[in-house]
mmCIF file of C-alpha atoms in Angstrom:
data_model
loop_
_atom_site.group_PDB
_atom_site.id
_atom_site.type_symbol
_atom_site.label_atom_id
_atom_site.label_comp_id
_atom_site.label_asym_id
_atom_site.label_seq_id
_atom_site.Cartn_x
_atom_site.Cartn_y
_atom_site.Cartn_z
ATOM 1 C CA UNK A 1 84.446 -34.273 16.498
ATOM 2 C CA UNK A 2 83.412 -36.599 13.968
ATOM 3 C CA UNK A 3 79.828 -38.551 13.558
ATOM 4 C CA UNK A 4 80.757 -41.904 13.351
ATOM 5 C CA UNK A 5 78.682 -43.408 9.947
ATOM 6 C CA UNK A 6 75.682 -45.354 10.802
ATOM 7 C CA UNK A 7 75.744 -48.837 9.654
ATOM 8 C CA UNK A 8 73.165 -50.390 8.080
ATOM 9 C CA UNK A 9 72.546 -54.061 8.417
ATOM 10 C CA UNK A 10 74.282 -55.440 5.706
ATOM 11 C CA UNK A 11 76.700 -51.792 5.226
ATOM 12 C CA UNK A 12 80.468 -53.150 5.517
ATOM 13 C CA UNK A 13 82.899 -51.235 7.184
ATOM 14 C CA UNK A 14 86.193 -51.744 5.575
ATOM 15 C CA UNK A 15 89.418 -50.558 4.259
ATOM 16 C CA UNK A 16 90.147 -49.223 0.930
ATOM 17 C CA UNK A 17 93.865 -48.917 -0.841
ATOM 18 C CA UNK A 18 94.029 -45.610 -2.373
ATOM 19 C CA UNK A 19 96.985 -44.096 -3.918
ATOM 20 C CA UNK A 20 99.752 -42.935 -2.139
ATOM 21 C CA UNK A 21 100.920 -39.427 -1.476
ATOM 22 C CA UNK A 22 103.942 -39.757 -3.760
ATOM 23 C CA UNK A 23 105.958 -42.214 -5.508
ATOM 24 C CA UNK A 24 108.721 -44.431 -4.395
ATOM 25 C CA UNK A 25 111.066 -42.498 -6.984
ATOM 26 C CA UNK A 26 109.261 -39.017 -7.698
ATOM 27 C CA UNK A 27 108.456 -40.287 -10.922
ATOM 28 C CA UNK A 28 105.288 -40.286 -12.722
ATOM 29 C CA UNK A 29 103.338 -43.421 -11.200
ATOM 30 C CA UNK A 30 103.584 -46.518 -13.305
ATOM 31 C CA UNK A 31 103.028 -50.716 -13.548
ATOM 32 C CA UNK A 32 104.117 -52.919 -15.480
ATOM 33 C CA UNK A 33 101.866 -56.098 -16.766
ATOM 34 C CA UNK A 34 103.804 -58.341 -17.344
ATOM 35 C CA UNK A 35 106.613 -60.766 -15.425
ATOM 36 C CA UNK A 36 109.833 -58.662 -15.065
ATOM 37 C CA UNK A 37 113.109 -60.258 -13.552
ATOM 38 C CA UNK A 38 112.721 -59.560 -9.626
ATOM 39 C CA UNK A 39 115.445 -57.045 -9.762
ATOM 40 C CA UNK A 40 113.234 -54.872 -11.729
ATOM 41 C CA UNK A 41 110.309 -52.862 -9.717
ATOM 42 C CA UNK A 42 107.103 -53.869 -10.846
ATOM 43 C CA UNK A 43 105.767 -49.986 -9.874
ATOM 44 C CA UNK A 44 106.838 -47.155 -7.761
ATOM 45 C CA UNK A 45 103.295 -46.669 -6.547
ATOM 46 C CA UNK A 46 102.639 -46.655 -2.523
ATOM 47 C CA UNK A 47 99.420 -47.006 -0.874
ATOM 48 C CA UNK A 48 97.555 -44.786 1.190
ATOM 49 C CA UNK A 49 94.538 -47.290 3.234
ATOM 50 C CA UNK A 50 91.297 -45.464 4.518
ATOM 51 C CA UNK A 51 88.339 -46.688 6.447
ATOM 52 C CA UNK A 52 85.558 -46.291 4.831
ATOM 53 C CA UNK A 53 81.823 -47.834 4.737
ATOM 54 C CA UNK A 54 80.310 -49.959 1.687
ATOM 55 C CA UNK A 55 76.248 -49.310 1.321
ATOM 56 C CA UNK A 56 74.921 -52.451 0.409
ATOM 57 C CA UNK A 57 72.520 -51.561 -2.622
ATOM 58 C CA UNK A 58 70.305 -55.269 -2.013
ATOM 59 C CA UNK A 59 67.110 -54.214 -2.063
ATOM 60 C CA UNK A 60 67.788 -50.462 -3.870
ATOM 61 C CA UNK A 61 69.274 -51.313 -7.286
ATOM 62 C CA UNK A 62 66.708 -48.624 -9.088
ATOM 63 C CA UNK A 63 68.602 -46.142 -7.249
ATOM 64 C CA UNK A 64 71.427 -46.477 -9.542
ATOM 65 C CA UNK A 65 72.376 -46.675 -13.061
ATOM 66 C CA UNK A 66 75.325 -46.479 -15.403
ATOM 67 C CA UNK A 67 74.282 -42.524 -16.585
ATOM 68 C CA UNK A 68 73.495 -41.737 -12.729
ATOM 69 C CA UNK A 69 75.957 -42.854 -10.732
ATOM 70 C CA UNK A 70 78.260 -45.163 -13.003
ATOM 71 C CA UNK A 71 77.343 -48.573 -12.143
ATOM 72 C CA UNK A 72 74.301 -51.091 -12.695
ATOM 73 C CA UNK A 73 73.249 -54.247 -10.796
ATOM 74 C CA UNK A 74 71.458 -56.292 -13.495
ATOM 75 C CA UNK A 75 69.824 -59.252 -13.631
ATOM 76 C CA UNK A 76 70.862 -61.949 -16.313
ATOM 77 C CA UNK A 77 70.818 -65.885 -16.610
ATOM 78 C CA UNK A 78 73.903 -67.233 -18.664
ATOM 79 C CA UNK A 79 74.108 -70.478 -20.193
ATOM 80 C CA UNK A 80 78.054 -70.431 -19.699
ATOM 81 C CA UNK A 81 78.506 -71.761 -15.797
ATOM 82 C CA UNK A 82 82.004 -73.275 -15.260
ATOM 83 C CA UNK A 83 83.886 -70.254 -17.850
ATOM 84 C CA UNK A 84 86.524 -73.198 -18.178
ATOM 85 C CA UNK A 85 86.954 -72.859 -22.117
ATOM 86 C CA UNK A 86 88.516 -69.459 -23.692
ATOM 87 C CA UNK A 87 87.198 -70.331 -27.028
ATOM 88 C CA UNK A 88 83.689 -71.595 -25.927
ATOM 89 C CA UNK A 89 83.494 -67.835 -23.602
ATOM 90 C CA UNK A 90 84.366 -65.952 -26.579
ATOM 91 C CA UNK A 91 82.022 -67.932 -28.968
ATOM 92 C CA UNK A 92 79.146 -67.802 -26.800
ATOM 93 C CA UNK A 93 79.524 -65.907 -24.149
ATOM 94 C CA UNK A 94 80.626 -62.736 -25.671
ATOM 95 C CA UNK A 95 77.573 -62.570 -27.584
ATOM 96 C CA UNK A 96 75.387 -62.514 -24.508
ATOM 97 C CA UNK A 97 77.174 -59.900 -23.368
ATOM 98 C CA UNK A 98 76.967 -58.070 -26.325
ATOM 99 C CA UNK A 99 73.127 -58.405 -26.250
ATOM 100 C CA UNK A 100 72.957 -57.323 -22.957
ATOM 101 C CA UNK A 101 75.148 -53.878 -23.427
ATOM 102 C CA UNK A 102 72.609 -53.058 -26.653
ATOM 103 C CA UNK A 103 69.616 -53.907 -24.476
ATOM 104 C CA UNK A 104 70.750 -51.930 -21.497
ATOM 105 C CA UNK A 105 72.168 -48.963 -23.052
ATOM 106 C CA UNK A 106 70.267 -48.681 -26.481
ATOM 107 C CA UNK A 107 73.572 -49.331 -28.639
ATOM 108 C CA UNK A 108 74.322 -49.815 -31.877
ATOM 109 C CA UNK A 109 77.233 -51.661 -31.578
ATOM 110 C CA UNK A 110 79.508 -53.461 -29.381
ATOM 111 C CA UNK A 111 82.794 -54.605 -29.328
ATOM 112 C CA UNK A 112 84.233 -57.046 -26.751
ATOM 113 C CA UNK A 113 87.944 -56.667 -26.564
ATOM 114 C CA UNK A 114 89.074 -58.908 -23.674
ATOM 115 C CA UNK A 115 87.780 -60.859 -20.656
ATOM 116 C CA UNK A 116 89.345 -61.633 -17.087
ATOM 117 C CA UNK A 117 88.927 -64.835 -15.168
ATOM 118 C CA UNK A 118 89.724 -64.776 -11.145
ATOM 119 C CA UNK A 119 89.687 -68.116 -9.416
ATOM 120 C CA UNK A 120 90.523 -69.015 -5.885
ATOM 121 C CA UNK A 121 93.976 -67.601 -5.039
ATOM 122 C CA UNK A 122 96.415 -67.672 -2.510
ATOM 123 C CA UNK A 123 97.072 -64.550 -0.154
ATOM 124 C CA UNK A 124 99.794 -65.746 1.792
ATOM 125 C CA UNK A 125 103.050 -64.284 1.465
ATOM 126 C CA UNK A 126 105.453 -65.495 -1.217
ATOM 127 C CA UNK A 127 101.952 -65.947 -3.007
ATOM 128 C CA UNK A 128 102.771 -65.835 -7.108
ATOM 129 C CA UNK A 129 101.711 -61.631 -8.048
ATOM 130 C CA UNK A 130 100.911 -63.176 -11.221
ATOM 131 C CA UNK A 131 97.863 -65.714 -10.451
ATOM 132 C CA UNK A 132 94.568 -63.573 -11.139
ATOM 133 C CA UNK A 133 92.353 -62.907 -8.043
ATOM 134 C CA UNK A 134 90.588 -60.076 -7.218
ATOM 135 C CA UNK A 135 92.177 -57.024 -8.680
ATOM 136 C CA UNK A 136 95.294 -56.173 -7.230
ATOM 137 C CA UNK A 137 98.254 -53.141 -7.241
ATOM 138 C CA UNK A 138 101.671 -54.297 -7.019
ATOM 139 C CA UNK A 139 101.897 -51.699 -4.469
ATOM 140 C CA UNK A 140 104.390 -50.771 -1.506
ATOM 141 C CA UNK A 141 102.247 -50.076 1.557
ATOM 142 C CA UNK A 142 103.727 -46.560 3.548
ATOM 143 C CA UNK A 143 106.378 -48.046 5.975
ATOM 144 C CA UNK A 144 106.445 -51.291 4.185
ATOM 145 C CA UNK A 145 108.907 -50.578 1.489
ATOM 146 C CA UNK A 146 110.898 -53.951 1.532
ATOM 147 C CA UNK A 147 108.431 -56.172 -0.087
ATOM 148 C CA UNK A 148 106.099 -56.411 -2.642
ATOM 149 C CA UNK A 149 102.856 -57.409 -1.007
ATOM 150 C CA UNK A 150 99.410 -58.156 -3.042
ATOM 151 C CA UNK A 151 97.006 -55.190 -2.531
ATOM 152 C CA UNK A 152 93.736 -54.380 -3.194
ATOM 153 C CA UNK A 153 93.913 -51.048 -5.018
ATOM 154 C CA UNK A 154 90.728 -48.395 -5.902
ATOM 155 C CA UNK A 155 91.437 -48.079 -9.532
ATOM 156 C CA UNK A 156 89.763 -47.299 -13.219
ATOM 157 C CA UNK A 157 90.802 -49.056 -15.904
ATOM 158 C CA UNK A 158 91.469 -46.479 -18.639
ATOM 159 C CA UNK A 159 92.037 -42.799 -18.468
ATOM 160 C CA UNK A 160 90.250 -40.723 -21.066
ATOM 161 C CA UNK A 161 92.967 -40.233 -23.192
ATOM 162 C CA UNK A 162 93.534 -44.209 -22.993
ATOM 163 C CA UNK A 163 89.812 -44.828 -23.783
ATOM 164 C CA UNK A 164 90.076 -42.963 -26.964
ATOM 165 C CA UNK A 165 93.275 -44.589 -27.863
ATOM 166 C CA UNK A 166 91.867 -48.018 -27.589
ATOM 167 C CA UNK A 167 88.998 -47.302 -30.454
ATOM 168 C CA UNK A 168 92.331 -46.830 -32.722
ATOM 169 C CA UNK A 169 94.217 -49.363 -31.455
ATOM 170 C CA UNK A 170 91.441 -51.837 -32.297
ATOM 171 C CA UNK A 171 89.675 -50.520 -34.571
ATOM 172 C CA UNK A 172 91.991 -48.278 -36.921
ATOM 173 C CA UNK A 173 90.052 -47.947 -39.788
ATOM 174 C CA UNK A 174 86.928 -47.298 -38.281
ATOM 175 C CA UNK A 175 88.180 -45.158 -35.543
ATOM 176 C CA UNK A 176 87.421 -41.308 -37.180
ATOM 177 C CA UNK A 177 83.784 -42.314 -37.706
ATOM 178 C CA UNK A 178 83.020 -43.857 -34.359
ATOM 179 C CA UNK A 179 84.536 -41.336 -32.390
ATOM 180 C CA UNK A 180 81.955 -38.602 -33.822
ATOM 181 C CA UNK A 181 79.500 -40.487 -31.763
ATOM 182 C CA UNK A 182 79.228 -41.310 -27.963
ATOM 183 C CA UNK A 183 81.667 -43.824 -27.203
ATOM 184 C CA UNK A 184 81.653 -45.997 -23.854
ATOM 185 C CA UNK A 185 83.771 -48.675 -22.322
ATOM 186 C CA UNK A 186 82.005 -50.491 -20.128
ATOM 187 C CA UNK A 187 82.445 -53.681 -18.039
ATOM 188 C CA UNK A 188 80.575 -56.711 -17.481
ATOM 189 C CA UNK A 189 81.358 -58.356 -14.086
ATOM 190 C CA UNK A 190 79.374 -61.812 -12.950
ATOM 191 C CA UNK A 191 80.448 -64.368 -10.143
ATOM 192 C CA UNK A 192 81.116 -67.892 -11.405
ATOM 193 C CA UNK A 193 79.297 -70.516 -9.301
ATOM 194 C CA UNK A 194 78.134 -69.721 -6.175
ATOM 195 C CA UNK A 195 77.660 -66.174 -4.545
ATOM 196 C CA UNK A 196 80.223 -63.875 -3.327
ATOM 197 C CA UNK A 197 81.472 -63.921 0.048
ATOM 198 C CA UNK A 198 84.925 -63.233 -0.040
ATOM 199 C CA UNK A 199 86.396 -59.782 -1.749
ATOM 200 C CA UNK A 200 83.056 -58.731 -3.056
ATOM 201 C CA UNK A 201 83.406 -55.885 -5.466
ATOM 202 C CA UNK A 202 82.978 -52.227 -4.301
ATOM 203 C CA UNK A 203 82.075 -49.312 -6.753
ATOM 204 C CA UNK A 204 82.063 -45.217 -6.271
ATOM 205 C CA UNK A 205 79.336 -43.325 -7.729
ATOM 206 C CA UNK A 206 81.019 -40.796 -10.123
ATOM 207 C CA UNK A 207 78.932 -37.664 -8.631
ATOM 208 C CA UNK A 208 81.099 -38.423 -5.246
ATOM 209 C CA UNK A 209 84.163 -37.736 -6.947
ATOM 210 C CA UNK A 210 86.148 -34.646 -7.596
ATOM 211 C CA UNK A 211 87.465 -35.711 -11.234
ATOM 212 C CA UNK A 212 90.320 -33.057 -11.133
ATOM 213 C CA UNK A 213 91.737 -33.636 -7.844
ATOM 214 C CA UNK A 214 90.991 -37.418 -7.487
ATOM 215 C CA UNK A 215 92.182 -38.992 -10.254
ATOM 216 C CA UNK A 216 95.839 -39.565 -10.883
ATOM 217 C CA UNK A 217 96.885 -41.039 -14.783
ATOM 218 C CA UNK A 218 98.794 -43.972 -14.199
ATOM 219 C CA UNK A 219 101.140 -45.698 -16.579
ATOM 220 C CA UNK A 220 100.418 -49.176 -17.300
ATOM 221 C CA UNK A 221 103.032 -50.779 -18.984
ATOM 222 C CA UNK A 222 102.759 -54.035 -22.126
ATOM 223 C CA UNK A 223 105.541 -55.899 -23.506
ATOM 224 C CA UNK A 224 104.702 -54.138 -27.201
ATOM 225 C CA UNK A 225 102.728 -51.090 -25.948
ATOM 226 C CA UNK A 226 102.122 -48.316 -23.461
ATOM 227 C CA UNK A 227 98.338 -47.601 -21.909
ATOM 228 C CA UNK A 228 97.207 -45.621 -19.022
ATOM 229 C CA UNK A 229 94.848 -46.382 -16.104
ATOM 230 C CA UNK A 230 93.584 -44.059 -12.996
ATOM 231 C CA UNK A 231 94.606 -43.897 -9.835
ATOM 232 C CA UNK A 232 92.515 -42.910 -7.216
ATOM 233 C CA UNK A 233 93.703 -40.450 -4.023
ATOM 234 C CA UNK A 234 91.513 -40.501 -1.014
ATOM 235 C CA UNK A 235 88.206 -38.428 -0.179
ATOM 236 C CA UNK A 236 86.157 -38.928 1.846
ATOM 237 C CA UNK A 237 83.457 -37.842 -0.345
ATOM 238 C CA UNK A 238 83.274 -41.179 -1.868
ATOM 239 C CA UNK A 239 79.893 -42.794 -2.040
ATOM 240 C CA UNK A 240 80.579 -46.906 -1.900
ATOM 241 C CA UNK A 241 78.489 -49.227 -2.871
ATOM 242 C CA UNK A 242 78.086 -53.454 -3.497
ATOM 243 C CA UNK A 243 75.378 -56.003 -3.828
ATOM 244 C CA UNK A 244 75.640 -58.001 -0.669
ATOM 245 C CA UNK A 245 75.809 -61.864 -1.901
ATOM 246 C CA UNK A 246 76.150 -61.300 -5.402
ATOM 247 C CA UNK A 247 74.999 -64.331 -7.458
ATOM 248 C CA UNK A 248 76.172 -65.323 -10.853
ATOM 249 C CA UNK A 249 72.613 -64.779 -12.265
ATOM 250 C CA UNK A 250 73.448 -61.040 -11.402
ATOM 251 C CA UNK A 251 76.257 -58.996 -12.962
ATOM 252 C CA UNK A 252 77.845 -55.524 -12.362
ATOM 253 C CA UNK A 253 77.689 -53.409 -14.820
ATOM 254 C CA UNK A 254 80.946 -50.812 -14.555
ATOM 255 C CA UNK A 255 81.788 -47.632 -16.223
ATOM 256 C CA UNK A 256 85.113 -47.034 -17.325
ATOM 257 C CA UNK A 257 84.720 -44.535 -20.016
ATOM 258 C CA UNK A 258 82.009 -42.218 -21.678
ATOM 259 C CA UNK A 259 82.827 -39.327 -24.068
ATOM 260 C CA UNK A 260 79.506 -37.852 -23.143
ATOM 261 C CA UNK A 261 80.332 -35.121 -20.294
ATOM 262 C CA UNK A 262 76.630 -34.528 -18.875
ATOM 263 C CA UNK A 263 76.358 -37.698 -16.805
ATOM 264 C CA UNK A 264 78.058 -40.382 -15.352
ATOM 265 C CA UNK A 265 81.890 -41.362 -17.075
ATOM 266 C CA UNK A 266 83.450 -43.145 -15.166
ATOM 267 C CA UNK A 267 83.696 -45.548 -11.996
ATOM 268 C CA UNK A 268 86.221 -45.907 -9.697
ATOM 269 C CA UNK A 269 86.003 -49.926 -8.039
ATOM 270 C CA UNK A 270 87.968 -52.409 -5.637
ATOM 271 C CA UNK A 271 87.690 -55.722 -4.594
ATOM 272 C CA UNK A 272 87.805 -55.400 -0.433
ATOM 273 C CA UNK A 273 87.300 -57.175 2.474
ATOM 274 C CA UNK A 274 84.331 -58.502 4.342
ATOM 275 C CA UNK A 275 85.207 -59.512 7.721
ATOM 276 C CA UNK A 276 81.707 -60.439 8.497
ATOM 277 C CA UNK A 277 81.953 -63.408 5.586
ATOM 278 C CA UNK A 278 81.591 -66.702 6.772
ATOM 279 C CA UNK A 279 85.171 -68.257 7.197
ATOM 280 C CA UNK A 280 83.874 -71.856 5.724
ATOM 281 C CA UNK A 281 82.766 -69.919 2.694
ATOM 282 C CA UNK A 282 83.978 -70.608 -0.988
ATOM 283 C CA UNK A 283 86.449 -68.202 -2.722
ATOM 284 C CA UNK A 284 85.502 -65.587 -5.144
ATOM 285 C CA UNK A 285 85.456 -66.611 -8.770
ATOM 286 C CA UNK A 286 84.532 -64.505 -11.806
ATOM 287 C CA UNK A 287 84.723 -63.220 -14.968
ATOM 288 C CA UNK A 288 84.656 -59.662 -16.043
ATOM 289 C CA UNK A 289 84.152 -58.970 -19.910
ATOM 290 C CA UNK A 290 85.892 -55.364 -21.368
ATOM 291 C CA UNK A 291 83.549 -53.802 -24.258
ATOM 292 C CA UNK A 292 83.808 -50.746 -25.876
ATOM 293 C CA UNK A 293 80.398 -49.671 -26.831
ATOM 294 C CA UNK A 294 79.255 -47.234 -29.744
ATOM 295 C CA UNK A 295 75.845 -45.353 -30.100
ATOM 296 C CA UNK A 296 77.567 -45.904 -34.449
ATOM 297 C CA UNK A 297 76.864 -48.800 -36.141
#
């Protein structure tokens, strides 16, 4: 019989959204970005949920890194708070960021190539797929396949194939020389305003994941172009980890992509639910900034 895991005081037990056992069609899994007339399926993914525990890393953030297990909890103060103007983020904002990928990883160069804000949102049903909270799948759940509920959904947000193409789909000219040196696309997660209570943000440490059998390439579908993300199929392997009441003075620092092959590449993450959070408590907000990040100049 099974050994029930121990948790530790602030350890969340939870349920994660992997990726089904097969698609609604057979077909190779895909989603589509963008708003589609409601006659047209949105993806054939399906779901496959799993209990699993979250280690809370409060109090251990040494313990991990972006080379050692994917991830980093870092401490930084921004002088952007509210992340209510697109122009003033990407004026000011992005060059934080960019100084705090060189400082943290010793690059050369960064380039920011888009940014996410997630506000309060609604869950109920008939909610609008389209309003931005917490990443989400447009996912059937098994036994469920009449509707097209919001889910939760372990994910990556490039493959490796994608991560390459995305140096020479924004940066053509360049794209031959930077490649020749360790590329990364990392990124940067912070709460906006007050600290996370609800849908705090889980991440895997890559060592707990069998690449070849884990990982499923996913089709992710533009109006003018074609990308690919991961998928993510259950094991229960998987290491989990958050910062328990994230603040917006601390960010996240994610993996997505490294074309060096001796450590860390890559991190599987999810929003998921606390059921422990304080009912009264504010939604999530945040912002999550997308760099791809050269050891080139």
């Amino acid at each position: 019989m099974a050994t029930a895991a121990v948790i530790a005081p602030h350890d969340v037990q939870t349920t994660l959204n992997y990726l089904g056992k097969e698609t609604l069609d057979g077909q190779v899994p895909f989603n589509i970005v963008y708003k589609v007339p409601p006659e047209v399926p949105r993806t054939n993914v399906t779901i496959d949920p799993h209990e699993v525990v979250i280690h809370d890393a409060r109090g251990q953030e040494d313990t991990v890194s972006l080379d050692k297990t994917g991830f980093q909890f870092v401490k930084h103060v921004s002088q952007e708070k509210d992340f209510l103007d697109d122009k003033a983020i990407e004026a000011n904002y992005y060059k934080e960021v960019e100084e705090l990928l060189k400082r943290e990883t010793g690059a050369k160069r960064v380039f920011i190539f888009d940014h996410t804000i997630r506000r309060n949102y609604d869950t109920a049903p008939g909610a609008d797929p389209d309003v931005r909270g917490p990443v989400v799948s447009h996912a059937y759940s098994s036994g469920d396949k009449g509707s097209l509920p919001r889910q939760q959904r372990v994910h990556i947000d490039q493959t490796f194939a994608a991560s390459v193409n995305r140096v020479r789909y924004h940066l053509p000219d360049e794209a031959d020389r930077l490649l020749k040196s360790r590329v990364r696309i990392i990124n940067v997660w912070r709460p906006i305003g007050h600290p996370v209570a609800h849908n705090p943000l889980a991440v895997a440490d890559y060592f707990s994941l069998n690449v070849d059998h884990d990982l499923v390439s996913m089709r992710h579908i533009y109006p003018d172009r074609e990308g690919a993300t991961f998928a993510v199929k259950y094991n229960p392997g998987h290491r989990w980890y958050y910062l328990s009441d994230q603040t917006p003075e601390e960010v996240t620092l994610i993996k997505c992509f490294d074309s060096s092959e001796d450590r860390a590449r890559l991190t599987p993450h999810s929003a998921f639910v606390d059921t422990t959070s304080p009912a009264t408590a504010p939604q999530r907000q945040s912002i999550e900034v997308r760099a791809l990040v050269f050891d080139a100049e």
